[in-house]
Short mmCIF file of C-alpha atoms in Angstrom, two decimals:
data_model
loop_
_atom_site.label_atom_id
_atom_site.label_comp_id
_atom_site.label_asym_id
_atom_site.label_seq_id
_atom_site.Cartn_x
_atom_site.Cartn_y
_atom_site.Cartn_z
CA UNK A 1 13.24 -23.01 -28.03
CA UNK A 2 10.82 -24.74 -30.34
CA UNK A 3 12.54 -23.09 -33.32
CA UNK A 4 15.79 -24.90 -32.54
CA UNK A 5 14.11 -28.29 -32.66
CA UNK A 6 12.66 -27.67 -36.12
CA UNK A 7 9.30 -26.56 -34.83
CA UNK A 8 7.53 -23.21 -34.70
CA UNK A 9 4.79 -21.68 -32.60
CA UNK A 10 1.61 -21.14 -34.57
CA UNK A 11 -1.76 -19.63 -33.74
CA UNK A 12 -4.48 -22.26 -33.84
CA UNK A 13 -8.24 -21.97 -33.70
CA UNK A 14 -9.51 -24.53 -31.16
CA UNK A 15 -13.04 -25.58 -30.21
CA UNK A 16 -14.31 -25.61 -26.64
CA UNK A 17 -17.36 -27.75 -25.88
CA UNK A 18 -19.07 -27.08 -22.54
CA UNK A 19 -22.54 -27.76 -21.13
CA UNK A 20 -23.52 -24.23 -22.20
CA UNK A 21 -22.51 -24.81 -25.81
CA UNK A 22 -19.54 -24.70 -28.18
CA UNK A 23 -17.25 -21.79 -29.07
CA UNK A 24 -13.78 -21.29 -30.47
CA UNK A 25 -10.67 -19.49 -29.24
CA UNK A 26 -7.27 -18.76 -30.74
CA UNK A 27 -4.31 -20.26 -28.90
CA UNK A 28 -0.60 -20.87 -29.49
CA UNK A 29 0.73 -24.37 -30.13
CA UNK A 30 3.99 -25.56 -31.63
CA UNK A 31 4.05 -27.60 -34.81
CA UNK A 32 6.54 -29.16 -37.19
CA UNK A 33 7.91 -26.61 -39.66
CA UNK A 34 6.32 -27.31 -43.00
CA UNK B 1 23.12 -54.49 -0.40
CA UNK B 2 20.08 -53.00 -1.99
CA UNK B 3 17.10 -55.21 -2.52
CA UNK B 4 14.55 -54.24 -5.14
CA UNK B 5 11.46 -52.43 -3.88
CA UNK B 6 8.68 -50.78 -5.79
CA UNK B 7 8.40 -47.12 -4.81
CA UNK B 8 4.76 -46.85 -5.85
CA UNK B 9 3.74 -50.00 -3.96
CA UNK B 10 5.61 -48.58 -0.96
CA UNK B 11 3.49 -45.42 -1.18
CA UNK B 12 6.20 -43.15 -2.55
CA UNK B 13 4.87 -40.16 -4.43
CA UNK B 14 7.25 -37.80 -6.26
CA UNK B 15 4.81 -34.88 -5.99
CA UNK B 16 4.48 -35.05 -2.21
CA UNK B 17 8.19 -35.75 -1.83
CA UNK B 18 9.15 -32.63 -3.77
CA UNK B 19 6.48 -30.42 -2.18
CA UNK B 20 7.15 -31.39 1.45
CA UNK B 21 10.84 -30.63 1.14
CA UNK B 22 10.55 -27.86 -1.43
CA UNK B 23 12.91 -29.71 -3.77
CA UNK B 24 13.50 -28.94 -7.43
CA UNK B 25 13.78 -31.60 -10.08
CA UNK B 26 16.14 -31.57 -13.06
CA UNK B 27 14.12 -30.61 -16.17
CA UNK B 28 13.60 -33.11 -18.99
CA UNK B 29 15.71 -30.80 -21.21
CA UNK B 30 18.79 -31.95 -19.19
CA UNK B 31 18.44 -35.53 -20.47
CA UNK B 32 19.24 -35.96 -24.17
CA UNK B 33 18.42 -39.67 -24.15
CA UNK B 34 15.04 -39.29 -22.47
CA UNK B 35 11.67 -39.52 -24.26
CA UNK B 36 10.25 -36.11 -25.26
CA UNK B 37 13.66 -34.38 -24.92
CA UNK B 38 13.15 -32.74 -28.32
CA UNK B 39 9.57 -31.71 -27.47
CA UNK B 40 10.24 -30.36 -24.01
CA UNK B 41 10.88 -26.81 -25.20
CA UNK B 42 7.19 -26.83 -26.16
CA UNK B 43 6.09 -27.42 -22.55
CA UNK B 44 6.08 -24.73 -19.88
CA UNK B 45 4.45 -23.27 -16.80
CA UNK B 46 1.11 -21.61 -17.61
CA UNK B 47 0.39 -23.97 -20.51
CA UNK B 48 -3.28 -25.00 -20.77
CA UNK B 49 -4.45 -28.60 -21.13
CA UNK B 50 -7.63 -30.64 -21.01
CA UNK B 51 -7.63 -33.20 -18.23
CA UNK B 52 -10.07 -35.45 -16.38
CA UNK B 53 -12.22 -33.56 -13.91
CA UNK B 54 -11.78 -35.32 -10.59
CA UNK B 55 -14.07 -32.84 -8.83
CA UNK B 56 -17.32 -33.90 -10.52
CA UNK B 57 -20.17 -36.16 -9.41
CA UNK B 58 -21.39 -37.13 -12.87
CA UNK B 59 -21.64 -40.84 -13.75
CA UNK B 60 -19.56 -40.47 -16.93
CA UNK B 61 -15.96 -39.31 -17.30
CA UNK B 62 -15.82 -35.56 -17.90
CA UNK B 63 -12.94 -33.19 -18.50
CA UNK B 64 -11.95 -29.68 -17.57
CA UNK B 65 -9.28 -27.20 -18.46
CA UNK B 66 -6.20 -26.94 -16.25
CA UNK B 67 -2.87 -25.18 -16.46
CA UNK B 68 0.65 -26.12 -15.44
CA UNK B 69 1.64 -24.45 -12.16
CA UNK B 70 4.98 -26.22 -11.77
CA UNK B 71 7.12 -28.76 -13.63
CA UNK B 72 9.31 -31.44 -12.05
CA UNK B 73 10.79 -33.73 -14.69
CA UNK B 74 7.83 -35.32 -16.44
CA UNK B 75 5.53 -34.44 -13.55
CA UNK B 76 3.33 -31.37 -13.79
CA UNK B 77 1.46 -29.73 -10.94
CA UNK B 78 -1.91 -28.78 -12.45
CA UNK B 79 -4.62 -26.40 -11.32
CA UNK B 80 -8.14 -26.38 -12.78
CA UNK B 81 -9.31 -23.12 -14.34
CA UNK B 82 -11.63 -21.31 -11.94
CA UNK B 83 -9.60 -21.97 -8.81
CA UNK B 84 -7.52 -18.78 -9.27
CA UNK B 85 -5.17 -18.58 -6.25
CA UNK B 86 -6.78 -21.55 -4.47
CA UNK B 87 -4.17 -24.34 -4.27
CA UNK B 88 -6.43 -26.82 -2.44
CA UNK B 89 -7.25 -28.89 -5.53
CA UNK B 90 -3.82 -28.76 -7.22
CA UNK B 91 -2.72 -32.21 -8.35
CA UNK B 92 0.37 -33.83 -9.88
CA UNK B 93 0.17 -35.61 -13.23
CA UNK B 94 2.79 -37.31 -15.31
CA UNK B 95 2.73 -35.63 -18.72
CA UNK B 96 3.97 -38.85 -20.27
CA UNK B 97 1.31 -41.15 -18.90
CA UNK B 98 -2.08 -39.82 -18.06
CA UNK B 99 -5.14 -38.53 -19.81
CA UNK B 100 -3.82 -35.01 -20.61
CA UNK B 101 -4.65 -33.43 -23.94
CA UNK B 102 -4.23 -30.20 -25.91
CA UNK B 103 -7.08 -27.70 -25.73
CA UNK B 104 -9.62 -28.67 -28.41
CA UNK B 105 -9.20 -32.43 -27.91
CA UNK B 106 -12.52 -32.82 -26.06
CA UNK B 107 -14.53 -31.10 -28.80
CA UNK B 108 -12.89 -33.24 -31.50
CA UNK B 109 -13.51 -36.43 -29.48
CA UNK B 110 -17.05 -35.55 -28.34
CA UNK B 111 -16.08 -35.26 -24.69
CA UNK B 112 -17.70 -32.70 -22.47
CA UNK B 113 -15.90 -30.00 -20.48
CA UNK B 114 -17.61 -29.58 -17.10
CA UNK B 115 -16.35 -27.15 -14.42
CA UNK B 116 -15.33 -28.70 -11.06
CA UNK B 117 -18.24 -28.63 -8.61
CA UNK B 118 -16.18 -26.63 -6.06
CA UNK B 119 -16.04 -23.61 -8.39
CA UNK B 120 -19.11 -24.17 -10.57
CA UNK B 121 -21.09 -21.44 -8.84
CA UNK B 122 -18.15 -19.03 -8.46
CA UNK B 123 -18.23 -17.90 -12.07
CA UNK B 124 -21.43 -16.80 -13.75
CA UNK B 125 -20.38 -16.66 -17.38
CA UNK B 126 -18.02 -19.56 -18.04
CA UNK B 127 -17.76 -18.80 -21.77
CA UNK B 128 -16.52 -15.26 -21.12
CA UNK B 129 -14.21 -16.52 -18.35
CA UNK B 130 -12.64 -19.26 -20.49
CA UNK B 131 -12.30 -17.00 -23.52
CA UNK B 132 -10.38 -14.51 -21.39
CA UNK B 133 -8.17 -17.25 -19.91
CA UNK B 134 -7.48 -19.12 -23.14
CA UNK B 135 -7.09 -16.58 -25.95
CA UNK B 136 -3.41 -16.05 -26.64
CA UNK B 137 -2.30 -18.76 -24.18
CA UNK B 138 -0.19 -21.79 -25.11
CA UNK B 139 -1.37 -25.38 -25.25
CA UNK B 140 0.29 -28.74 -25.87
CA UNK B 141 1.15 -29.54 -29.49
CA UNK B 142 -1.35 -31.94 -31.06
CA UNK B 143 1.42 -34.39 -31.98
CA UNK B 144 2.86 -34.47 -28.42
CA UNK B 145 1.97 -38.09 -27.74
CA UNK B 146 2.84 -39.22 -31.27
CA UNK B 147 6.32 -37.77 -30.77
CA UNK B 148 6.48 -39.42 -27.38
CA UNK B 149 5.56 -42.82 -28.81
CA UNK B 150 8.19 -42.29 -31.55
CA UNK B 151 10.85 -41.45 -28.98
CA UNK B 152 10.08 -44.66 -27.11
CA UNK B 153 10.77 -46.97 -30.05
CA UNK B 154 14.07 -48.74 -29.55
CA UNK B 155 16.13 -50.57 -32.17
CA UNK B 156 17.09 -53.43 -29.83
CA UNK B 157 14.84 -56.44 -29.39
CA UNK B 158 14.82 -59.75 -27.60
CA UNK B 159 17.25 -62.28 -29.03
CA UNK B 160 19.93 -59.84 -30.25
CA UNK B 161 23.49 -60.80 -29.34
CA UNK B 162 25.97 -58.25 -28.03
CA UNK B 163 29.35 -58.10 -26.35
CA UNK B 164 29.24 -56.57 -22.89
CA UNK B 165 31.65 -56.11 -20.00
CA UNK B 166 31.97 -59.22 -17.82
CA UNK B 167 30.81 -58.11 -14.39
CA UNK B 168 32.80 -60.95 -12.83
CA UNK B 169 36.01 -59.71 -14.47
CA UNK B 170 35.96 -56.13 -15.67
CA UNK B 171 38.96 -56.46 -17.99
CA UNK B 172 37.13 -58.74 -20.43
CA UNK B 173 33.86 -58.87 -22.31
CA UNK B 174 31.36 -61.70 -22.61
CA UNK B 175 28.76 -62.35 -25.25
CA UNK B 176 25.21 -61.85 -24.06
CA UNK B 177 21.75 -61.91 -25.51
CA UNK B 178 19.06 -59.25 -25.06
CA UNK B 179 16.25 -60.68 -22.93
CA UNK B 180 14.16 -57.50 -22.47
CA UNK B 181 14.20 -53.82 -23.43
CA UNK B 182 12.56 -51.32 -21.05
CA UNK B 183 12.88 -47.62 -21.82
CA UNK B 184 16.07 -48.29 -23.81
CA UNK B 185 17.58 -50.29 -20.95
CA UNK B 186 18.67 -53.79 -21.88
CA UNK B 187 18.30 -56.84 -19.68
CA UNK B 188 21.13 -59.03 -20.92
CA UNK B 189 21.85 -62.66 -20.20
CA UNK B 190 25.44 -63.86 -20.50
CA UNK B 191 25.47 -66.60 -23.10
CA UNK B 192 27.75 -68.98 -21.22
CA UNK B 193 25.18 -69.25 -18.43
CA UNK B 194 27.88 -69.26 -15.75
CA UNK B 195 27.38 -67.57 -12.36
CA UNK B 196 24.95 -64.67 -12.15
CA UNK B 197 24.01 -64.35 -15.81
CA UNK B 198 21.92 -61.15 -15.65
CA UNK B 199 23.30 -57.74 -16.52
CA UNK B 200 21.48 -54.44 -17.10
CA UNK B 201 22.72 -51.44 -19.08
CA UNK B 202 21.34 -48.75 -21.35
CA UNK B 203 21.59 -49.42 -25.08
CA UNK B 204 23.89 -46.37 -25.35
CA UNK B 205 26.11 -47.50 -22.46
CA UNK B 206 29.85 -47.58 -23.18
CA UNK B 207 29.83 -51.09 -21.64
CA UNK B 208 27.93 -52.72 -24.53
CA UNK B 209 29.21 -53.34 -28.07
CA UNK B 210 28.41 -55.14 -31.30
CA UNK B 211 29.50 -58.75 -31.82
CA UNK B 212 33.07 -58.67 -33.11
CA UNK B 213 34.02 -55.47 -31.25
CA UNK B 214 36.46 -57.20 -28.88
CA UNK B 215 38.34 -58.88 -31.72
CA UNK B 216 38.39 -55.63 -33.69
CA UNK B 217 39.81 -53.50 -30.86
CA UNK B 218 42.03 -56.14 -29.24
CA UNK B 219 39.97 -56.35 -26.04
CA UNK B 220 39.98 -59.64 -24.13
CA UNK B 221 36.78 -61.68 -24.44
CA UNK B 222 35.76 -64.70 -22.41
CA UNK B 223 35.65 -67.84 -24.51
CA UNK B 224 33.07 -70.55 -23.93
CA UNK B 225 31.77 -73.71 -25.48
CA UNK B 226 29.59 -72.72 -28.42
CA UNK B 227 27.18 -75.64 -27.99
CA UNK B 228 25.92 -74.18 -24.70
CA UNK B 229 25.10 -70.79 -26.17
CA UNK B 230 21.72 -69.11 -26.32
CA UNK B 231 21.22 -70.03 -29.97
CA UNK B 232 20.02 -73.35 -28.60
CA UNK B 233 17.87 -71.81 -25.87
CA UNK B 234 14.14 -72.42 -26.51
CA UNK B 235 13.26 -68.75 -25.90
CA UNK B 236 15.81 -67.30 -28.29
CA UNK B 237 16.26 -70.00 -30.95
CA UNK B 238 13.96 -68.41 -33.53
CA UNK B 239 14.76 -64.75 -32.89
CA UNK B 240 18.49 -64.97 -32.52
CA UNK B 241 20.69 -62.49 -34.40
CA UNK B 242 23.78 -60.33 -33.89
CA UNK B 243 23.16 -56.66 -33.07
CA UNK B 244 24.81 -54.72 -35.88
CA UNK B 245 27.29 -51.86 -35.25
CA UNK B 246 25.00 -49.01 -36.36
CA UNK B 247 22.62 -49.71 -33.45
CA UNK B 248 25.25 -48.61 -30.93
CA UNK B 249 26.27 -45.14 -29.91
CA UNK B 250 29.21 -43.95 -31.96
CA UNK B 251 32.33 -42.96 -30.06
CA UNK B 252 34.17 -39.81 -30.96
CA UNK B 253 36.93 -40.34 -33.52
CA UNK B 254 40.42 -39.94 -32.12
CA UNK B 255 43.42 -38.65 -34.03
CA UNK B 256 46.77 -39.96 -32.98
CA UNK B 257 48.94 -37.54 -34.94
CA UNK B 258 51.03 -35.50 -32.57
CA UNK B 259 50.99 -38.23 -29.93
CA UNK B 260 48.41 -40.37 -28.21
CA UNK B 261 47.99 -42.18 -24.89
CA UNK B 262 50.89 -44.53 -24.23
CA UNK B 263 51.35 -47.49 -21.94
CA UNK B 264 52.51 -46.37 -18.49
CA UNK B 265 51.07 -42.87 -18.69
CA UNK B 266 49.40 -41.62 -15.51
CA UNK B 267 45.99 -40.05 -15.23
CA UNK B 268 42.99 -39.77 -12.90
CA UNK B 269 39.95 -41.99 -13.50
CA UNK B 270 36.60 -42.85 -11.97
CA UNK B 271 37.04 -46.19 -10.21
CA UNK B 272 34.74 -48.69 -11.96
CA UNK B 273 34.50 -50.70 -8.72
CA UNK B 274 33.66 -47.68 -6.56
CA UNK B 275 32.01 -45.02 -8.67
CA UNK B 276 32.21 -42.46 -5.89
CA UNK B 277 36.01 -42.39 -6.14
CA UNK B 278 38.39 -40.83 -8.60
CA UNK B 279 41.76 -42.56 -8.45
CA UNK B 280 45.36 -42.22 -9.46
CA UNK B 281 45.46 -44.51 -12.50
CA UNK B 282 47.67 -45.86 -15.27
CA UNK B 283 47.16 -46.62 -18.94
CA UNK B 284 48.17 -50.28 -19.12
CA UNK B 285 47.35 -51.02 -22.71
CA UNK B 286 46.33 -49.05 -25.80
CA UNK B 287 43.76 -50.90 -27.91
CA UNK B 288 42.55 -49.99 -31.41
CA UNK B 289 39.89 -47.39 -32.24
CA UNK B 290 40.96 -45.17 -29.31
CA UNK B 291 40.22 -47.60 -26.48
CA UNK B 292 42.48 -47.83 -23.40
CA UNK B 293 42.84 -50.39 -20.63
CA UNK B 294 43.18 -48.39 -17.43
CA UNK B 295 44.08 -49.72 -13.98
CA UNK B 296 43.62 -48.02 -10.61
CA UNK B 297 47.03 -47.66 -8.94
CA UNK B 298 45.72 -48.65 -5.48
CA UNK B 299 44.78 -52.09 -6.82
CA UNK B 300 46.90 -55.13 -6.13
CA UNK B 301 44.81 -57.54 -8.22
CA UNK B 302 47.25 -59.71 -10.15
CA UNK B 303 47.14 -60.06 -13.93
CA UNK B 304 45.17 -56.89 -14.56
CA UNK B 305 41.82 -58.60 -14.00
CA UNK B 306 40.35 -55.32 -12.77
CA UNK B 307 41.67 -53.13 -15.56
CA UNK B 308 38.82 -51.30 -17.21
CA UNK B 309 38.28 -50.22 -20.79
CA UNK B 310 37.74 -46.48 -21.28
CA UNK B 311 37.59 -44.76 -24.63
CA UNK B 312 40.05 -41.88 -25.02
CA UNK B 313 37.08 -39.52 -25.38
CA UNK B 314 35.45 -40.79 -22.15
CA UNK B 315 34.36 -38.21 -19.62
CA UNK B 316 35.38 -40.57 -16.81
CA UNK B 317 39.13 -40.06 -17.27
CA UNK B 318 40.93 -36.85 -16.41
CA UNK B 319 44.40 -35.33 -16.66
CA UNK B 320 46.59 -35.34 -13.55
CA UNK B 321 45.70 -32.50 -11.20
CA UNK B 322 41.98 -32.54 -12.11
CA UNK B 323 40.88 -33.49 -8.60
CA UNK B 324 43.15 -30.99 -6.90
CA UNK B 325 41.91 -28.17 -9.17
CA UNK B 326 38.29 -29.09 -8.41
CA UNK B 327 38.68 -29.87 -4.69
CA UNK B 328 37.78 -33.55 -5.11
CA UNK B 329 39.39 -36.17 -2.87
CA UNK B 330 41.73 -38.27 -5.02
CA UNK B 331 42.06 -41.95 -4.11
CA UNK B 332 45.77 -42.53 -3.74
CA UNK B 333 48.01 -45.53 -4.43
CA UNK B 334 48.92 -47.86 -1.56
CA UNK B 335 51.59 -46.47 0.78
CA UNK B 336 50.71 -42.84 0.03
CA UNK B 337 48.58 -40.45 2.04
CA UNK B 338 47.47 -36.87 1.64
CA UNK B 339 50.63 -35.53 3.20
CA UNK B 340 53.09 -37.70 1.28
CA UNK B 341 51.41 -37.61 -2.14
CA UNK B 342 52.01 -35.01 -4.81
CA UNK B 343 51.80 -35.66 -8.52
CA UNK B 344 55.34 -34.49 -9.35
CA UNK B 345 56.79 -36.71 -6.62
CA UNK B 346 54.64 -39.71 -7.62
CA UNK B 347 55.65 -39.38 -11.27
CA UNK B 348 59.26 -39.28 -10.15
CA UNK B 349 58.82 -42.27 -7.78
CA UNK B 350 57.23 -44.36 -10.53
CA UNK B 351 59.44 -43.04 -13.36
CA UNK B 352 56.34 -42.33 -15.39
CA UNK B 353 54.88 -39.41 -17.28
CA UNK B 354 51.42 -37.89 -17.16
CA UNK B 355 49.05 -38.31 -20.10
CA UNK B 356 49.06 -34.88 -21.83
CA UNK B 357 45.95 -32.90 -20.96
CA UNK B 358 45.24 -32.13 -24.65
CA UNK B 359 44.32 -35.82 -25.10
CA UNK B 360 41.32 -35.58 -22.77
CA UNK B 361 37.82 -34.68 -23.82
CA UNK B 362 37.12 -31.78 -21.49
CA UNK B 363 34.32 -29.99 -23.38
CA UNK B 364 31.45 -28.93 -21.16
CA UNK B 365 27.96 -28.37 -22.56
CA UNK B 366 25.53 -26.05 -20.80
CA UNK B 367 23.77 -29.05 -19.31
CA UNK B 368 21.45 -27.28 -16.85
CA UNK B 369 22.09 -29.52 -13.84
CA UNK B 370 22.45 -27.81 -10.47
CA UNK B 371 23.21 -29.12 -7.00
CA UNK B 372 20.02 -30.08 -5.16
CA UNK B 373 18.08 -31.18 -8.23
CA UNK B 374 16.19 -34.47 -7.94
CA UNK B 375 16.30 -37.20 -10.55
CA UNK B 376 16.02 -40.96 -11.04
CA UNK B 377 19.45 -42.60 -11.24
CA UNK B 378 20.80 -46.08 -11.84
CA UNK B 379 22.80 -47.59 -9.01
CA UNK B 380 25.70 -48.59 -11.25
CA UNK B 381 26.89 -51.16 -8.72
CA UNK B 382 23.50 -52.88 -9.08
CA UNK B 383 22.41 -51.59 -12.49
CA UNK B 384 18.96 -53.16 -12.55
CA UNK B 385 17.97 -50.66 -9.81
CA UNK B 386 16.86 -47.11 -10.52
CA UNK B 387 16.64 -44.98 -7.42
CA UNK B 388 15.32 -41.67 -6.12
CA UNK B 389 18.42 -39.47 -6.18
CA UNK B 390 19.83 -35.96 -5.88
CA UNK B 391 22.57 -34.10 -7.72
CA UNK B 392 24.85 -33.39 -4.79
CA UNK B 393 27.64 -31.57 -6.62
CA UNK B 394 28.37 -30.33 -10.14
CA UNK B 395 31.98 -30.10 -11.31
CA UNK B 396 31.98 -28.87 -14.89
CA UNK B 397 30.13 -31.72 -16.67
CA UNK B 398 30.62 -34.20 -13.85
CA UNK B 399 27.74 -34.83 -11.42
CA UNK B 400 27.99 -36.38 -7.99
CA UNK B 401 24.75 -38.30 -7.56
CA UNK B 402 23.50 -39.10 -4.07
CA UNK B 403 20.92 -41.85 -3.50
CA UNK B 404 18.30 -40.44 -1.15
CA UNK B 405 18.36 -41.99 2.29
CA UNK B 406 21.65 -43.79 1.66
CA UNK B 407 24.99 -42.96 3.20
CA UNK B 408 27.32 -40.64 1.28
CA UNK B 409 29.69 -43.54 0.68
CA UNK B 410 27.21 -44.83 -1.95
CA UNK B 411 27.38 -41.57 -3.98
CA UNK B 412 28.49 -42.01 -7.60
CA UNK B 413 30.13 -39.73 -10.15
CA UNK B 414 28.37 -39.67 -13.50
CA UNK B 415 28.71 -37.60 -16.62
CA UNK B 416 25.95 -35.06 -17.34
CA UNK B 417 25.16 -36.92 -20.60
CA UNK B 418 25.13 -40.36 -19.00
CA UNK B 419 22.27 -42.58 -20.15
CA UNK B 420 22.00 -43.87 -16.57
CA UNK B 421 20.24 -40.79 -15.20
CA UNK B 422 16.62 -39.91 -15.92
CA UNK B 423 14.09 -37.18 -15.22
CA UNK B 424 11.63 -37.50 -12.34
CA UNK B 425 8.71 -39.59 -13.62
CA UNK B 426 10.75 -41.65 -16.13
CA UNK B 427 10.14 -44.95 -14.31
CA UNK B 428 6.41 -44.26 -14.28
CA UNK B 429 6.42 -43.62 -18.05
CA UNK B 430 8.42 -46.69 -18.95
CA UNK B 431 6.96 -49.07 -16.37
CA UNK B 432 10.38 -49.55 -14.76
CA UNK B 433 10.43 -50.16 -11.01
CA UNK B 434 11.67 -47.15 -9.00
CA UNK B 435 13.54 -47.69 -5.73
CA UNK B 436 12.18 -45.39 -3.01
CA UNK B 437 14.43 -43.50 -0.59
CA UNK B 438 15.69 -45.93 2.00
CA UNK B 439 14.01 -44.50 5.08
CA UNK B 440 10.27 -45.10 5.39
CA UNK B 441 9.48 -41.59 6.63
CA UNK B 442 11.28 -40.06 3.65
CA UNK B 443 9.34 -42.11 1.14
CA UNK B 444 5.76 -41.43 2.12
#
């Protein structure tokens, strides 16, 4: 999968901005291996 | 003869076409030469994205969170969060073209996430709902579109000179100049300006070579008066240069120790004049660097004008018996039919020997193609046209591609790694015109 293409899945903190306000959640996204 | 039509102008829609007939599409991961091939492992069903909210009545553009329900090539069927099992607002998007972003993009870019009006009242606490739906889920990588832009940069540009097969006489090449590059496909103009001067091929096509290739390998090249060439053409005068060898796809090295292809050896080969046929064929000439001039034995064209250059590592040539082993109809030489032809007898009749099977490149990657999968494929008899097509049959690494709505006689054999086949949605990404299925009721 992502590992084979030189990338790895990482947990990322992302912001959500709705009419009721802003909050953050932790999601998975792939990124270049550092 | 096909005439060019624009599928989108004609009302063709890949999403509806696939849904109405419950078709599958070949995944992007089947196409090594396609944009985002390396990134496609990062994309999957269930993945969350931020996308324009089309179910809002606000004056400004707002976004909402959606997830991928289904993938078909570059196309993704999306469903907004909050709709649960309700499919009524599902919509197709091209992941390579539209306003689709990783979760978090709206906050960073000061865009507002607003729930679709249809479900706004269904959920009381949107924060709790979204937190539950998003925590631990996957989203697009932030560099998705940067990688995509990188994978759509091509080393060829207008004004570069190349040597390419002469479509008026397959056994020779002609010099041509790149006029346009679209999605890695080259619009070439023959430099001598004679006859129909346009030719299309992918930059990795085995038909196109660097300037000097013909002389180096011993391939025939059409000569013409230099003063008429494109160097003097007003469009190309200032940008004219030879495309250098490293821009072209490298062919596999061949080792001739222990024997190589020899003149007169028999084999089976895809007919370059009828790509739906595999024919009894002969090696007529061995060139340098592993190239062979191959003629179809049914042909009576004098002087070898329809001989075709295949590299020894080509996946379009096969050892004798390949078709029989794989239940493919073999196109036979004149004066033979199914009852009178057998390879041993034919070799005896023609006092020839078969090319040893060890000389053929028969490796088969796990390509992922299956019969029934939809794709966009070049009509190689009219290579400026890319058509809605189906993989009709898979034989090891060989695909029989059917052009939707066209008779079977137009089917073509292509290799699974051919740069002339593309994922669903490729034309939309690159801005290339897609040819719709031929019948009007199939296309809309």
